mmCIF file of C-alpha atoms in Angstrom:
data_model
loop_
_atom_site.group_PDB
_atom_site.id
_atom_site.type_symbol
_atom_site.label_atom_id
_atom_site.label_comp_id
_atom_site.label_asym_id
_atom_site.label_seq_id
_atom_site.Cartn_x
_atom_site.Cartn_y
_atom_site.Cartn_z
ATOM 1 C CA MET A 1 79.467 74.934 59.993
ATOM 2 C CA LEU A 2 82.780 74.342 61.018
ATOM 3 C CA LYS A 3 84.805 71.656 63.102
ATOM 4 C CA ILE A 4 85.335 72.432 66.166
ATOM 5 C CA GLY A 5 89.927 72.106 65.908
ATOM 6 C CA ILE A 6 88.814 75.168 63.461
ATOM 7 C CA PHE A 7 86.375 76.922 65.382
ATOM 8 C CA SER A 8 88.295 76.740 68.416
ATOM 9 C CA LYS A 9 91.240 78.375 65.752
ATOM 10 C CA LEU A 10 89.181 81.561 64.992
ATOM 11 C CA SER A 11 87.636 81.473 68.362
ATOM 12 C CA ARG A 12 91.188 81.471 69.958
ATOM 13 C CA ILE A 13 89.625 79.166 72.638
ATOM 14 C CA SER A 14 92.118 75.973 73.102
ATOM 15 C CA VAL A 15 89.855 72.501 72.127
ATOM 16 C CA ARG A 16 90.353 71.658 76.003
ATOM 17 C CA MET A 17 88.108 74.477 76.985
ATOM 18 C CA LEU A 18 85.530 74.264 74.345
ATOM 19 C CA ARG A 19 84.619 71.075 76.093
ATOM 20 C CA TYR A 20 84.597 71.934 79.013
ATOM 21 C CA TYR A 21 82.221 74.933 78.415
ATOM 22 C CA ASP A 22 80.107 72.650 75.945
ATOM 23 C CA GLU A 23 80.228 70.665 79.672
ATOM 24 C CA ASN A 24 79.160 74.026 81.610
ATOM 25 C CA GLY A 25 76.421 74.929 79.216
ATOM 26 C CA LEU A 26 77.821 78.076 78.109
ATOM 27 C CA LEU A 27 78.665 77.334 74.452
ATOM 28 C CA ILE A 28 76.865 74.789 73.203
ATOM 29 C CA PRO A 29 77.817 73.270 69.634
ATOM 30 C CA GLY A 30 75.196 73.558 66.920
ATOM 31 C CA GLU A 31 75.611 70.022 66.284
ATOM 32 C CA VAL A 32 76.844 66.897 68.001
ATOM 33 C CA ASP A 33 77.558 63.923 65.580
ATOM 34 C CA PRO A 34 75.765 61.026 67.060
ATOM 35 C CA SER A 35 77.864 58.494 65.077
ATOM 36 C CA SER A 36 81.702 60.174 66.402
ATOM 37 C CA GLY A 37 80.639 62.330 68.933
ATOM 38 C CA TYR A 38 82.438 65.418 66.382
ATOM 39 C CA ARG A 39 81.314 68.822 68.473
ATOM 40 C CA TYR A 40 80.117 71.309 64.877
ATOM 41 C CA TYR A 41 79.184 75.152 65.534
ATOM 42 C CA HIS A 42 77.175 77.209 63.685
ATOM 43 C CA GLU A 43 79.390 80.244 62.020
ATOM 44 C CA CYS A 44 77.235 83.185 64.404
ATOM 45 C CA GLN A 45 78.530 80.562 67.654
ATOM 46 C CA LEU A 46 81.782 83.134 67.193
ATOM 47 C CA MET A 47 79.650 86.111 68.636
ATOM 48 C CA GLU A 48 79.056 84.233 72.221
ATOM 49 C CA ALA A 49 82.874 82.742 71.980
ATOM 50 C CA GLU A 50 84.408 86.361 71.432
ATOM 51 C CA ARG A 51 81.960 87.626 74.875
ATOM 52 C CA LEU A 52 83.083 84.728 76.515
ATOM 53 C CA LEU A 53 86.999 85.554 76.274
ATOM 54 C CA ALA A 54 85.926 88.965 77.134
ATOM 55 C CA LEU A 55 84.379 87.514 80.680
ATOM 56 C CA ARG A 56 87.292 85.356 81.057
ATOM 57 C CA GLU A 57 89.301 88.376 80.902
ATOM 58 C CA MET A 58 87.392 90.223 83.682
ATOM 59 C CA GLY A 59 88.319 87.202 85.687
ATOM 60 C CA PHE A 60 84.957 85.715 85.463
ATOM 61 C CA GLY A 61 84.336 82.374 87.271
ATOM 62 C CA VAL A 62 82.188 79.880 85.017
ATOM 63 C CA GLU A 63 79.284 79.915 87.393
ATOM 64 C CA ALA A 64 78.801 83.919 86.634
ATOM 65 C CA MET A 65 79.232 83.589 83.404
ATOM 66 C CA GLY A 66 76.748 81.685 82.783
ATOM 67 C CA GLU A 67 74.969 83.741 84.683
ATOM 68 C CA ILE A 68 76.134 87.056 82.431
ATOM 69 C CA LEU A 69 75.153 85.068 79.098
ATOM 70 C CA ARG A 70 71.424 84.757 80.778
ATOM 71 C CA ALA A 71 71.029 88.265 81.455
ATOM 72 C CA TYR A 72 72.773 89.220 78.674
ATOM 73 C CA HIS A 73 70.386 90.755 76.760
ATOM 74 C CA ASP A 74 68.466 92.848 80.039
ATOM 75 C CA PRO A 75 70.817 95.670 79.719
ATOM 76 C CA ALA A 76 69.871 96.652 84.053
ATOM 77 C CA ALA A 77 71.493 93.265 84.948
ATOM 78 C CA LEU A 78 74.042 92.936 83.069
ATOM 79 C CA GLU A 79 75.655 96.076 84.702
ATOM 80 C CA GLN A 80 75.023 95.422 87.673
ATOM 81 C CA PHE A 81 77.082 92.361 87.433
ATOM 82 C CA LEU A 82 79.882 94.531 85.249
ATOM 83 C CA ARG A 83 79.803 97.502 88.334
ATOM 84 C CA VAL A 84 80.224 94.362 91.186
ATOM 85 C CA ARG A 85 83.205 92.975 89.198
ATOM 86 C CA ARG A 86 84.971 96.902 88.999
ATOM 87 C CA GLU A 87 84.791 96.898 92.470
ATOM 88 C CA GLU A 88 86.045 93.392 93.017
ATOM 89 C CA LEU A 89 88.922 94.658 90.618
ATOM 90 C CA ARG A 90 89.604 98.495 91.983
ATOM 91 C CA ALA A 91 89.700 95.928 95.667
ATOM 92 C CA GLU A 92 92.511 93.693 94.459
ATOM 93 C CA LEU A 93 94.543 96.362 92.538
ATOM 94 C CA GLU A 94 94.753 98.481 95.541
ATOM 95 C CA LYS A 95 95.808 94.777 97.514
ATOM 96 C CA THR A 96 98.532 95.127 94.913
ATOM 97 C CA ARG A 97 99.627 98.248 95.512
ATOM 98 C CA ARG A 98 100.183 97.818 98.668
ATOM 99 C CA ARG A 99 102.230 94.729 98.526
ATOM 100 C CA LEU A 100 103.900 96.193 95.732
ATOM 101 C CA ALA A 101 104.780 99.616 97.893
ATOM 102 C CA LEU A 102 105.771 96.940 100.769
ATOM 103 C CA LEU A 103 107.817 94.937 98.676
ATOM 104 C CA GLU A 104 109.919 97.952 97.798
ATOM 105 C CA THR A 105 110.470 99.394 101.011
ATOM 106 C CA THR A 106 111.784 96.046 101.860
ATOM 107 C CA LEU A 107 114.173 96.321 98.713
ATOM 108 C CA GLU A 108 115.634 99.430 100.018
ATOM 109 C CA ARG A 109 116.130 98.422 103.190
ATOM 110 C CA VAL A 110 117.770 94.857 103.032
ATOM 111 C CA GLY A 111 121.311 94.694 103.963
ATOM 112 C CA LYS A 112 120.641 98.412 105.054
ATOM 113 C CA ASP A 113 119.455 98.320 108.677
ATOM 114 C CA GLY A 114 118.606 94.855 109.440
ATOM 115 C CA PHE A 115 114.658 95.464 108.928
ATOM 116 C CA THR A 116 114.172 97.760 111.662
ATOM 117 C CA MET A 117 113.354 101.326 112.656
ATOM 118 C CA GLU A 118 113.114 103.778 115.220
ATOM 119 C CA TYR A 119 110.116 105.212 115.648
ATOM 120 C CA ASN A 120 110.257 108.320 118.242
ATOM 121 C CA VAL A 121 107.010 108.374 121.023
ATOM 122 C CA VAL A 122 105.569 111.477 122.540
ATOM 123 C CA CYS A 123 102.676 111.370 124.423
ATOM 124 C CA LYS A 124 100.683 114.514 124.929
ATOM 125 C CA GLU A 125 97.450 116.040 124.765
ATOM 126 C CA LEU A 126 95.088 116.330 121.733
ATOM 127 C CA PRO A 127 93.009 119.306 122.512
ATOM 128 C CA SER A 128 89.313 120.210 122.726
ATOM 129 C CA ARG A 129 87.951 121.033 119.672
ATOM 130 C CA LYS A 130 84.932 121.458 117.368
ATOM 131 C CA VAL A 131 84.889 118.476 114.074
ATOM 132 C CA ALA A 132 82.962 117.944 110.938
ATOM 133 C CA SER A 133 82.647 114.374 111.065
ATOM 134 C CA LEU A 134 81.266 111.014 108.668
ATOM 135 C CA ARG A 135 80.881 107.515 110.265
ATOM 136 C CA ASP A 136 80.272 104.659 108.268
ATOM 137 C CA ILE A 137 80.870 101.221 107.341
ATOM 138 C CA ILE A 138 82.904 100.659 104.038
ATOM 139 C CA PRO A 139 83.820 97.640 102.470
ATOM 140 C CA GLY A 140 87.481 97.791 103.329
ATOM 141 C CA PHE A 141 90.437 100.684 104.260
ATOM 142 C CA TRP A 142 91.296 101.253 100.625
ATOM 143 C CA GLN A 143 87.455 102.599 100.284
ATOM 144 C CA GLU A 144 88.423 104.835 103.150
ATOM 145 C CA GLY A 145 89.064 108.153 100.810
ATOM 146 C CA GLU A 146 85.428 107.553 99.786
ATOM 147 C CA LEU A 147 84.178 108.897 103.054
ATOM 148 C CA TRP A 148 86.380 111.658 102.912
ATOM 149 C CA ARG A 149 84.458 112.528 99.052
ATOM 150 C CA ARG A 150 81.528 112.049 100.730
ATOM 151 C CA LEU A 151 82.390 114.607 103.919
ATOM 152 C CA MET A 152 83.364 117.464 101.693
ATOM 153 C CA GLU A 153 80.848 117.056 98.840
ATOM 154 C CA GLU A 154 78.247 117.386 101.586
ATOM 155 C CA THR A 155 79.383 120.269 103.132
ATOM 156 C CA ALA A 156 80.983 122.337 100.017
ATOM 157 C CA ALA A 157 77.787 124.370 100.240
ATOM 158 C CA GLN A 158 78.185 125.721 103.650
ATOM 159 C CA GLY A 159 82.207 126.904 102.936
ATOM 160 C CA LEU A 160 83.396 125.133 105.625
ATOM 161 C CA GLN A 161 86.422 127.021 107.713
ATOM 162 C CA LEU A 162 89.018 124.549 108.922
ATOM 163 C CA ALA A 163 90.563 125.316 111.853
ATOM 164 C CA GLU A 164 94.559 125.316 112.613
ATOM 165 C CA PRO A 165 95.366 123.009 112.849
ATOM 166 C CA CYS A 166 92.778 121.549 111.187
ATOM 167 C CA TYR A 167 93.029 117.671 112.210
ATOM 168 C CA SER A 168 92.484 115.213 109.428
ATOM 169 C CA ILE A 169 91.574 112.778 111.594
ATOM 170 C CA ALA A 170 90.570 108.638 110.453
ATOM 171 C CA ILE A 171 89.349 107.044 113.589
ATOM 172 C CA PHE A 172 89.029 103.017 113.289
ATOM 173 C CA HIS A 173 86.085 101.714 115.649
ATOM 174 C CA ASP A 174 86.282 98.110 115.333
ATOM 175 C CA SER A 175 87.378 96.191 118.559
ATOM 176 C CA GLU A 176 89.302 93.654 116.199
ATOM 177 C CA PHE A 177 91.098 93.639 112.641
ATOM 178 C CA LYS A 178 88.820 92.952 109.840
ATOM 179 C CA GLU A 179 89.287 92.238 106.514
ATOM 180 C CA GLU A 180 85.872 93.961 105.027
ATOM 181 C CA ASN A 181 83.194 95.784 106.594
ATOM 182 C CA VAL A 182 85.025 98.495 108.924
ATOM 183 C CA ASP A 183 83.928 100.265 111.316
ATOM 184 C CA VAL A 184 85.856 104.290 109.955
ATOM 185 C CA GLU A 185 85.156 107.675 111.344
ATOM 186 C CA VAL A 186 86.436 110.851 109.532
ATOM 187 C CA GLN A 187 87.029 113.979 110.882
ATOM 188 C CA MET A 188 88.827 117.506 111.043
ATOM 189 C CA ALA A 189 88.519 120.075 113.269
ATOM 190 C CA VAL A 190 86.345 123.287 111.903
ATOM 191 C CA LYS A 191 85.917 126.959 113.184
ATOM 192 C CA GLY A 192 81.902 128.640 113.195
ATOM 193 C CA GLU A 193 78.505 127.136 113.066
ATOM 194 C CA TYR A 194 77.231 124.810 110.608
ATOM 195 C CA LYS A 195 74.526 122.760 110.144
ATOM 196 C CA ASP A 196 74.993 118.565 110.211
ATOM 197 C CA THR A 197 73.943 117.102 107.046
ATOM 198 C CA ALA A 198 72.567 113.701 105.722
ATOM 199 C CA SER A 199 75.772 112.020 107.159
ATOM 200 C CA VAL A 200 78.037 114.966 108.246
ATOM 201 C CA ARG A 201 77.527 116.165 112.282
ATOM 202 C CA PHE A 202 79.039 118.922 114.079
ATOM 203 C CA ARG A 203 80.150 117.870 117.433
ATOM 204 C CA VAL A 204 82.695 118.701 119.609
ATOM 205 C CA ALA A 205 85.382 115.987 120.691
ATOM 206 C CA GLU A 206 86.532 116.045 123.932
ATOM 207 C CA PRO A 207 90.307 116.286 124.599
ATOM 208 C CA GLN A 208 92.373 112.830 125.124
ATOM 209 C CA ARG A 209 96.046 111.560 126.099
ATOM 210 C CA ILE A 210 97.134 109.886 123.608
ATOM 211 C CA ALA A 211 100.355 107.715 122.317
ATOM 212 C CA SER A 212 101.519 108.854 119.055
ATOM 213 C CA VAL A 213 104.548 108.285 116.501
ATOM 214 C CA THR A 214 104.764 110.591 113.664
ATOM 215 C CA TYR A 215 106.425 109.156 110.288
ATOM 216 C CA GLN A 216 107.420 109.587 106.834
ATOM 217 C CA GLY A 217 105.993 107.222 104.468
ATOM 218 C CA GLY A 218 103.365 104.401 103.262
ATOM 219 C CA TYR A 219 100.972 102.963 105.462
ATOM 220 C CA GLU A 220 103.158 99.792 105.195
ATOM 221 C CA GLN A 221 105.070 100.882 108.295
ATOM 222 C CA MET A 222 101.734 100.314 110.167
ATOM 223 C CA GLY A 223 102.966 96.984 111.899
ATOM 224 C CA GLN A 224 106.307 98.452 113.072
ATOM 225 C CA VAL A 225 105.242 101.821 114.136
ATOM 226 C CA ASN A 226 102.057 100.084 116.246
ATOM 227 C CA GLN A 227 104.288 97.968 118.093
ATOM 228 C CA ALA A 228 106.490 100.806 118.801
ATOM 229 C CA LEU A 229 103.961 102.114 120.497
ATOM 230 C CA VAL A 230 102.050 99.555 122.236
ATOM 231 C CA THR A 231 105.586 98.653 124.002
ATOM 232 C CA TRP A 232 106.299 101.914 124.398
ATOM 233 C CA ILE A 233 102.659 101.918 126.649
ATOM 234 C CA ALA A 234 103.625 99.089 128.161
ATOM 235 C CA GLY A 235 107.084 100.274 129.080
ATOM 236 C CA ASN A 236 106.029 103.863 130.549
ATOM 237 C CA GLY A 237 102.536 102.748 133.102
ATOM 238 C CA TYR A 238 99.878 103.378 130.229
ATOM 239 C CA GLU A 239 97.178 101.601 128.793
ATOM 240 C CA ILE A 240 94.997 101.835 126.044
ATOM 241 C CA ASN A 241 91.512 102.965 126.237
ATOM 242 C CA GLY A 242 90.320 103.702 122.992
ATOM 243 C CA PRO A 243 90.075 103.136 119.762
ATOM 244 C CA MET A 244 93.629 103.831 117.568
ATOM 245 C CA PHE A 245 93.420 106.928 115.117
ATOM 246 C CA ASN A 246 95.443 108.090 112.245
ATOM 247 C CA ILE A 247 95.778 112.082 110.974
ATOM 248 C CA TYR A 248 97.291 112.808 108.137
ATOM 249 C CA HIS A 249 99.293 115.509 107.954
ATOM 250 C CA VAL A 250 100.133 115.165 104.217
ATOM 251 C CA GLY A 251 98.294 112.398 102.597
ATOM 252 C CA PRO A 252 96.983 110.991 99.350
ATOM 253 C CA ALA A 253 94.342 114.002 99.142
ATOM 254 C CA GLN A 254 97.713 116.023 99.070
ATOM 255 C CA THR A 255 100.736 113.890 96.892
ATOM 256 C CA PRO A 256 100.119 110.378 94.899
ATOM 257 C CA ASP A 257 103.873 109.957 95.840
ATOM 258 C CA ALA A 258 103.788 107.632 99.194
ATOM 259 C CA SER A 259 107.574 108.556 100.000
ATOM 260 C CA GLN A 260 105.981 112.040 100.824
ATOM 261 C CA TRP A 261 102.860 110.907 103.269
ATOM 262 C CA VAL A 262 103.411 111.814 106.790
ATOM 263 C CA THR A 263 100.997 110.445 109.134
ATOM 264 C CA GLU A 264 100.584 110.660 112.801
ATOM 265 C CA VAL A 265 99.524 106.974 114.411
ATOM 266 C CA CYS A 266 97.523 107.519 117.647
ATOM 267 C CA MET A 267 96.782 105.278 120.201
ATOM 268 C CA PRO A 268 94.211 107.124 123.542
ATOM 269 C CA VAL A 269 95.456 105.784 126.794
ATOM 270 C CA GLN A 270 95.192 106.395 130.457
ATOM 271 C CA PRO A 271 97.493 105.365 132.743
ATOM 272 C CA LEU A 272 97.434 102.573 134.989
ATOM 273 C CA PRO A 273 95.886 101.620 138.420
ATOM 274 C CA GLY A 274 98.386 103.398 140.781
ATOM 275 C CA ARG A 275 100.632 105.412 138.416
ATOM 276 C CA PRO A 276 98.829 108.459 137.832
ATOM 277 C CA ASP A 277 100.919 110.255 135.816
ATOM 278 C CA GLY A 278 102.012 107.167 133.845
ATOM 279 C CA ARG A 279 105.804 105.739 134.096
#
């Protein structure tokens, strides 16, 4: 048997945390002296301590650690816990990447332009086109790439011929901003005849009048781009009449360098009543 101090050193868990784990039923001492209250641990409990350390490093809380330990000898249940945590960590990593990109961009601009940028808004007609379209609810915007992957995989056997331009578009159908479970449609223009798949639909996209801004750089600029767009729309006799969407001219699929991405942010518009031509 090992005294709690020795067990603490060997397990690399503080005495305070060992007592906390005991109180929560995660690592119960092998024996407790009834007269002194001293805790003693079996040597074999070092393996249990190692499991707790690993779970803590993965970011699991005490409640989840208890559930995992109870399922430790059920490979299927254990794998499910770990897969869920992996997706959580990936989401956290993507948020951290976006925050870092925003910090880097802000640092580059400090003292240069007073945090303002000029964006050129154009109003134009997006033509009718045949598209391959996939729409689904995804956990968050950071998983948009999964929709593109599914679209390409499900249509690979049909050898799609992309139109020119191919209009790689992501449409955001939610009526308000959502942190999770977002309704996104991805589509690209094609030529030829194809059959629908399990998730992909081939259809004709109607022509649209849009106001758009094309800019180069990371997606942290979206807030300023949106402001430029709505300001232009309000000042030129138009109103928004459909879900906004992005056209990716150069994106993560072409280069991991965010400074090289070229995105066209688009808002469908129509003239205000009594102003058929806008303005």
